[in-house]
Short mmCIF file of C-alpha atoms in Angstrom, two decimals:
data_model
loop_
_atom_site.label_atom_id
_atom_site.label_comp_id
_atom_site.label_asym_id
_atom_site.label_seq_id
_atom_site.Cartn_x
_atom_site.Cartn_y
_atom_site.Cartn_z
CA UNK A 30 45.66 -3.55 -6.46
CA UNK A 31 42.89 -3.68 -4.11
CA UNK A 32 41.04 -6.19 -6.72
CA UNK A 33 37.53 -6.72 -4.38
CA UNK A 34 37.63 -4.92 -1.05
CA UNK A 35 34.58 -5.38 1.28
CA UNK A 36 33.54 -3.30 3.99
CA UNK A 37 32.76 -4.69 7.23
CA UNK A 38 34.97 -7.92 7.75
CA UNK A 39 31.85 -9.00 11.15
CA UNK A 40 29.27 -7.06 12.23
CA UNK A 41 26.93 -7.87 14.26
CA UNK A 42 22.95 -6.23 14.48
CA UNK A 43 20.43 -6.53 16.28
CA UNK A 44 16.76 -8.39 14.31
CA UNK A 45 15.42 -4.83 12.70
CA UNK A 46 18.32 -2.94 12.40
CA UNK A 47 19.31 -2.00 9.09
CA UNK A 48 22.93 -1.16 7.53
CA UNK A 49 25.22 -1.45 3.91
CA UNK A 50 27.13 -3.66 3.40
CA UNK A 51 29.91 -2.21 0.77
CA UNK A 52 31.46 -3.83 -1.55
CA UNK A 53 34.30 -2.16 -3.35
CA UNK A 54 36.23 -2.64 -6.89
CA UNK A 55 39.77 -1.18 -8.35
CA UNK A 56 39.53 -3.58 -11.79
CA UNK A 57 36.74 -1.67 -14.10
CA UNK A 58 34.92 -5.03 -13.68
CA UNK A 59 30.95 -3.74 -15.38
CA UNK A 60 29.32 -6.80 -13.59
CA UNK A 61 28.84 -7.37 -10.00
CA UNK A 62 26.97 -10.01 -7.94
CA UNK A 63 26.22 -10.63 -4.40
CA UNK A 64 25.74 -13.85 -2.96
CA UNK A 65 25.31 -14.77 0.47
CA UNK A 66 26.67 -18.74 2.17
CA UNK A 67 25.28 -20.83 4.83
CA UNK A 68 25.68 -23.79 5.75
CA UNK A 69 25.18 -26.87 2.82
CA UNK A 70 23.43 -24.44 1.03
CA UNK A 71 26.35 -22.36 -1.25
CA UNK A 72 27.07 -19.49 -2.64
CA UNK A 73 23.69 -17.85 -3.20
CA UNK A 74 22.80 -14.72 -5.37
CA UNK A 75 21.31 -12.02 -3.71
CA UNK A 76 21.81 -9.29 -6.86
CA UNK A 77 22.91 -8.55 -9.58
CA UNK A 78 24.42 -5.26 -11.77
CA UNK A 79 26.00 -5.64 -14.89
CA UNK A 80 25.96 -2.04 -15.41
CA UNK A 81 26.72 1.42 -13.45
CA UNK A 82 22.99 2.84 -12.64
CA UNK A 83 21.15 -1.97 -13.39
CA UNK A 84 20.29 -4.34 -10.15
CA UNK A 85 18.86 -7.40 -10.83
CA UNK A 86 17.15 -9.91 -8.82
CA UNK A 87 19.53 -13.51 -7.98
CA UNK A 88 17.84 -16.19 -6.32
CA UNK A 89 17.15 -14.75 -2.89
CA UNK A 90 16.44 -11.17 -2.54
CA UNK A 91 13.89 -11.30 -1.28
CA UNK A 92 14.77 -8.45 2.61
CA UNK A 93 17.83 -6.95 0.12
CA UNK A 94 17.76 -3.86 -1.77
CA UNK A 95 21.44 -3.18 -4.47
CA UNK A 96 22.83 0.00 -5.75
CA UNK A 97 25.04 0.84 -8.33
CA UNK A 98 25.47 4.56 -8.74
CA UNK A 99 29.92 4.20 -9.38
CA UNK A 100 31.12 1.10 -11.25
CA UNK A 101 32.84 0.57 -9.58
CA UNK A 102 30.92 0.60 -6.33
CA UNK A 103 28.11 -2.42 -5.15
CA UNK A 104 25.83 -0.77 -2.14
CA UNK A 105 23.65 -4.33 -0.59
CA UNK A 106 21.74 -2.72 2.41
CA UNK A 107 19.08 -4.53 4.90
CA UNK A 108 15.97 -2.35 6.06
CA UNK A 109 14.54 -4.67 8.31
CA UNK A 110 18.14 -7.40 9.76
CA UNK A 111 16.05 -10.75 11.00
CA UNK A 112 18.32 -13.19 12.12
CA UNK A 113 17.04 -15.19 8.93
CA UNK A 114 20.11 -13.47 7.13
CA UNK A 115 23.38 -14.48 9.49
CA UNK A 116 25.20 -15.06 6.49
CA UNK A 117 27.87 -14.77 5.38
CA UNK A 118 28.57 -12.26 2.09
CA UNK A 119 30.63 -11.90 -0.74
CA UNK A 120 30.89 -9.75 -3.08
CA UNK A 121 32.03 -10.84 -6.68
CA UNK A 122 32.26 -8.85 -9.42
CA UNK A 123 33.82 -10.02 -13.83
CA UNK A 124 34.54 -8.34 -16.97
CA UNK A 125 31.42 -8.25 -19.28
CA UNK A 126 30.65 -11.15 -21.31
CA UNK A 127 30.32 -14.90 -21.17
CA UNK A 128 33.56 -15.70 -20.22
CA UNK A 129 34.55 -14.02 -17.27
CA UNK A 130 35.88 -15.54 -14.59
CA UNK A 131 34.73 -13.91 -10.84
CA UNK A 132 37.10 -12.70 -8.65
CA UNK A 133 35.53 -12.51 -4.76
CA UNK A 134 36.36 -10.33 -2.28
CA UNK A 135 37.39 -11.48 1.59
CA UNK A 136 32.80 -11.95 2.71
CA UNK A 137 31.68 -10.17 5.74
CA UNK A 138 30.46 -12.34 8.25
CA UNK A 139 26.88 -10.78 9.88
CA UNK A 140 25.01 -12.24 12.75
CA UNK A 141 21.54 -10.65 13.69
CA UNK A 142 19.91 -11.60 17.17
CA UNK B 7 14.82 -20.79 -13.55
CA UNK B 8 18.46 -22.02 -13.55
CA UNK B 9 19.12 -24.31 -10.55
CA UNK B 10 22.88 -25.97 -10.63
CA UNK B 11 23.33 -29.47 -8.18
CA UNK B 12 26.14 -30.47 -6.43
CA UNK B 13 26.84 -33.73 -5.27
CA UNK B 14 28.10 -34.61 -3.02
CA UNK B 15 28.04 -32.40 0.04
CA UNK B 16 30.37 -33.69 1.97
CA UNK B 17 33.24 -35.87 0.93
CA UNK B 18 36.74 -37.28 3.34
CA UNK B 19 39.25 -39.35 2.27
CA UNK B 20 42.74 -40.45 2.81
CA UNK B 21 45.52 -38.63 1.84
CA UNK B 22 46.45 -40.18 -1.66
CA UNK B 23 42.96 -41.30 -2.83
CA UNK B 24 41.15 -40.30 -5.35
CA UNK B 25 38.01 -37.98 -5.36
CA UNK B 26 35.00 -36.15 -7.47
CA UNK B 27 32.51 -33.98 -7.09
CA UNK B 28 29.47 -33.79 -10.18
CA UNK B 29 26.96 -31.13 -10.26
CA UNK B 30 23.49 -30.46 -12.92
CA UNK B 31 22.60 -27.92 -14.01
CA UNK B 32 18.86 -27.68 -15.24
CA UNK B 33 19.16 -25.81 -18.11
CA UNK B 34 22.18 -25.48 -20.58
CA UNK B 35 24.98 -24.08 -19.48
CA UNK B 36 27.86 -21.76 -21.99
CA UNK B 37 30.27 -22.68 -19.70
CA UNK B 38 30.69 -23.66 -16.62
CA UNK B 39 33.51 -22.64 -14.24
CA UNK B 40 35.15 -24.16 -10.53
CA UNK B 41 36.63 -22.12 -7.64
CA UNK B 42 38.16 -23.79 -4.86
CA UNK B 43 37.32 -22.11 -1.27
CA UNK B 44 40.13 -22.87 1.42
CA UNK B 45 38.52 -22.43 5.27
CA UNK B 46 38.08 -19.05 5.90
CA UNK B 47 38.56 -18.19 2.67
CA UNK B 48 36.86 -17.50 -0.13
CA UNK B 49 35.73 -18.51 -3.49
CA UNK B 50 39.89 -18.67 -5.83
CA UNK B 51 38.61 -19.73 -9.39
CA UNK B 52 39.98 -22.76 -10.90
CA UNK B 53 39.20 -22.77 -14.10
CA UNK B 54 36.66 -22.35 -17.09
CA UNK B 55 35.16 -24.70 -19.83
CA UNK B 56 32.89 -24.12 -22.62
CA UNK B 57 33.19 -26.76 -25.29
CA UNK B 58 30.46 -29.85 -25.19
CA UNK B 59 33.08 -32.61 -24.23
CA UNK B 60 35.76 -30.60 -22.77
CA UNK B 61 38.20 -32.06 -20.57
CA UNK B 62 41.44 -29.83 -19.59
CA UNK B 63 43.81 -31.29 -16.69
CA UNK B 64 45.60 -28.87 -13.87
CA UNK B 65 48.74 -31.18 -12.38
CA UNK B 66 46.21 -33.98 -10.51
CA UNK B 67 42.79 -32.30 -11.64
CA UNK B 68 41.04 -32.78 -14.70
CA UNK B 69 37.80 -31.44 -15.13
CA UNK B 70 34.98 -32.51 -17.60
CA UNK B 71 32.35 -30.55 -19.41
CA UNK B 72 29.16 -33.03 -20.22
CA UNK B 73 28.30 -33.80 -24.26
CA UNK B 74 25.23 -31.67 -23.26
CA UNK B 75 26.61 -28.89 -21.42
CA UNK B 76 24.59 -29.93 -18.71
CA UNK B 77 26.96 -31.02 -16.58
CA UNK B 78 30.82 -30.95 -15.19
CA UNK B 79 32.66 -33.01 -13.15
CA UNK B 80 36.12 -32.36 -10.99
CA UNK B 81 38.42 -35.69 -10.08
CA UNK B 82 42.04 -34.64 -8.36
CA UNK B 83 43.68 -38.06 -8.48
CA UNK B 84 46.47 -38.86 -5.28
CA UNK B 85 44.64 -35.92 -2.83
CA UNK B 86 47.10 -34.20 -1.14
CA UNK B 87 46.61 -31.88 2.38
CA UNK B 88 46.81 -28.76 -0.08
CA UNK B 89 43.64 -30.53 -1.95
CA UNK B 90 41.27 -28.93 1.38
CA UNK B 91 37.99 -26.72 0.82
CA UNK B 92 35.35 -26.58 -0.65
CA UNK B 93 35.14 -26.45 -4.41
CA UNK B 94 32.65 -25.16 -6.60
CA UNK B 95 31.38 -25.51 -9.74
CA UNK B 96 28.96 -22.58 -11.21
CA UNK B 97 27.63 -22.05 -14.06
CA UNK B 98 26.18 -18.70 -16.70
CA UNK B 99 23.09 -20.13 -19.04
CA UNK B 100 22.75 -18.43 -21.90
CA UNK B 101 20.89 -15.66 -23.05
CA UNK B 102 19.79 -13.39 -21.26
CA UNK B 103 21.04 -15.64 -17.84
CA UNK B 104 23.93 -15.37 -19.32
CA UNK B 105 24.50 -12.34 -16.69
CA UNK B 106 24.78 -14.07 -13.91
CA UNK B 107 26.68 -16.47 -11.45
CA UNK B 108 24.77 -19.42 -10.55
CA UNK B 109 26.66 -21.53 -8.33
CA UNK B 110 26.54 -25.75 -6.81
CA UNK B 111 25.89 -26.15 -3.06
CA UNK B 112 29.66 -26.74 -2.95
CA UNK B 113 31.46 -30.24 -1.91
CA UNK B 114 33.43 -30.03 1.28
CA UNK B 115 36.65 -32.11 1.11
CA UNK B 116 38.57 -33.27 4.07
CA UNK B 117 41.23 -35.74 4.62
CA UNK B 118 43.26 -37.59 6.83
CA UNK B 119 46.38 -37.57 6.88
#
């Protein structure tokens, strides 16, 4: 049982390049989330999804797009990377409902130069 | 929108001293969750509080949820080196806001053995 798996674990991009971060979960969770973690800023919600085919904006959505074509996968895209997007990105998932805990992936460390 | 503030940002203690971190939300929460992130790791769920005024204990850790369901605290008695890490609170709002899990900035705890 792998839980939540993020791909890749590390990446260096040049400014203006694009990339997609993949999150896969095998727990049949309905909810999935993308967060970014920066020093002193905690975990900030980028986008989230409450089910296959649905996505919604979080606190810091600008510069990112997401897709949830399959229930088990949640993709985060950067169309034109900027140095301000240098961060550690975490994906998380949870069952539907108010009182459900989130399970996190191992994180992706992204550097934009 | 829903905001969750957490203080202090950093705390350094001597081993054996107590530690407390505080969490405040701008809106009423359905629940408050606490997570721990070890250095270099990912956030891991510790506990969830749901009821107004609720208090829960896990060994040396005591968690409280305020009467108005807008604030919470985590208190560690007699810290040990294994307690090192960043502690996050996270809250779900009510109604539509319940779909989002919003995190505080985290409190990074370091311990002098």
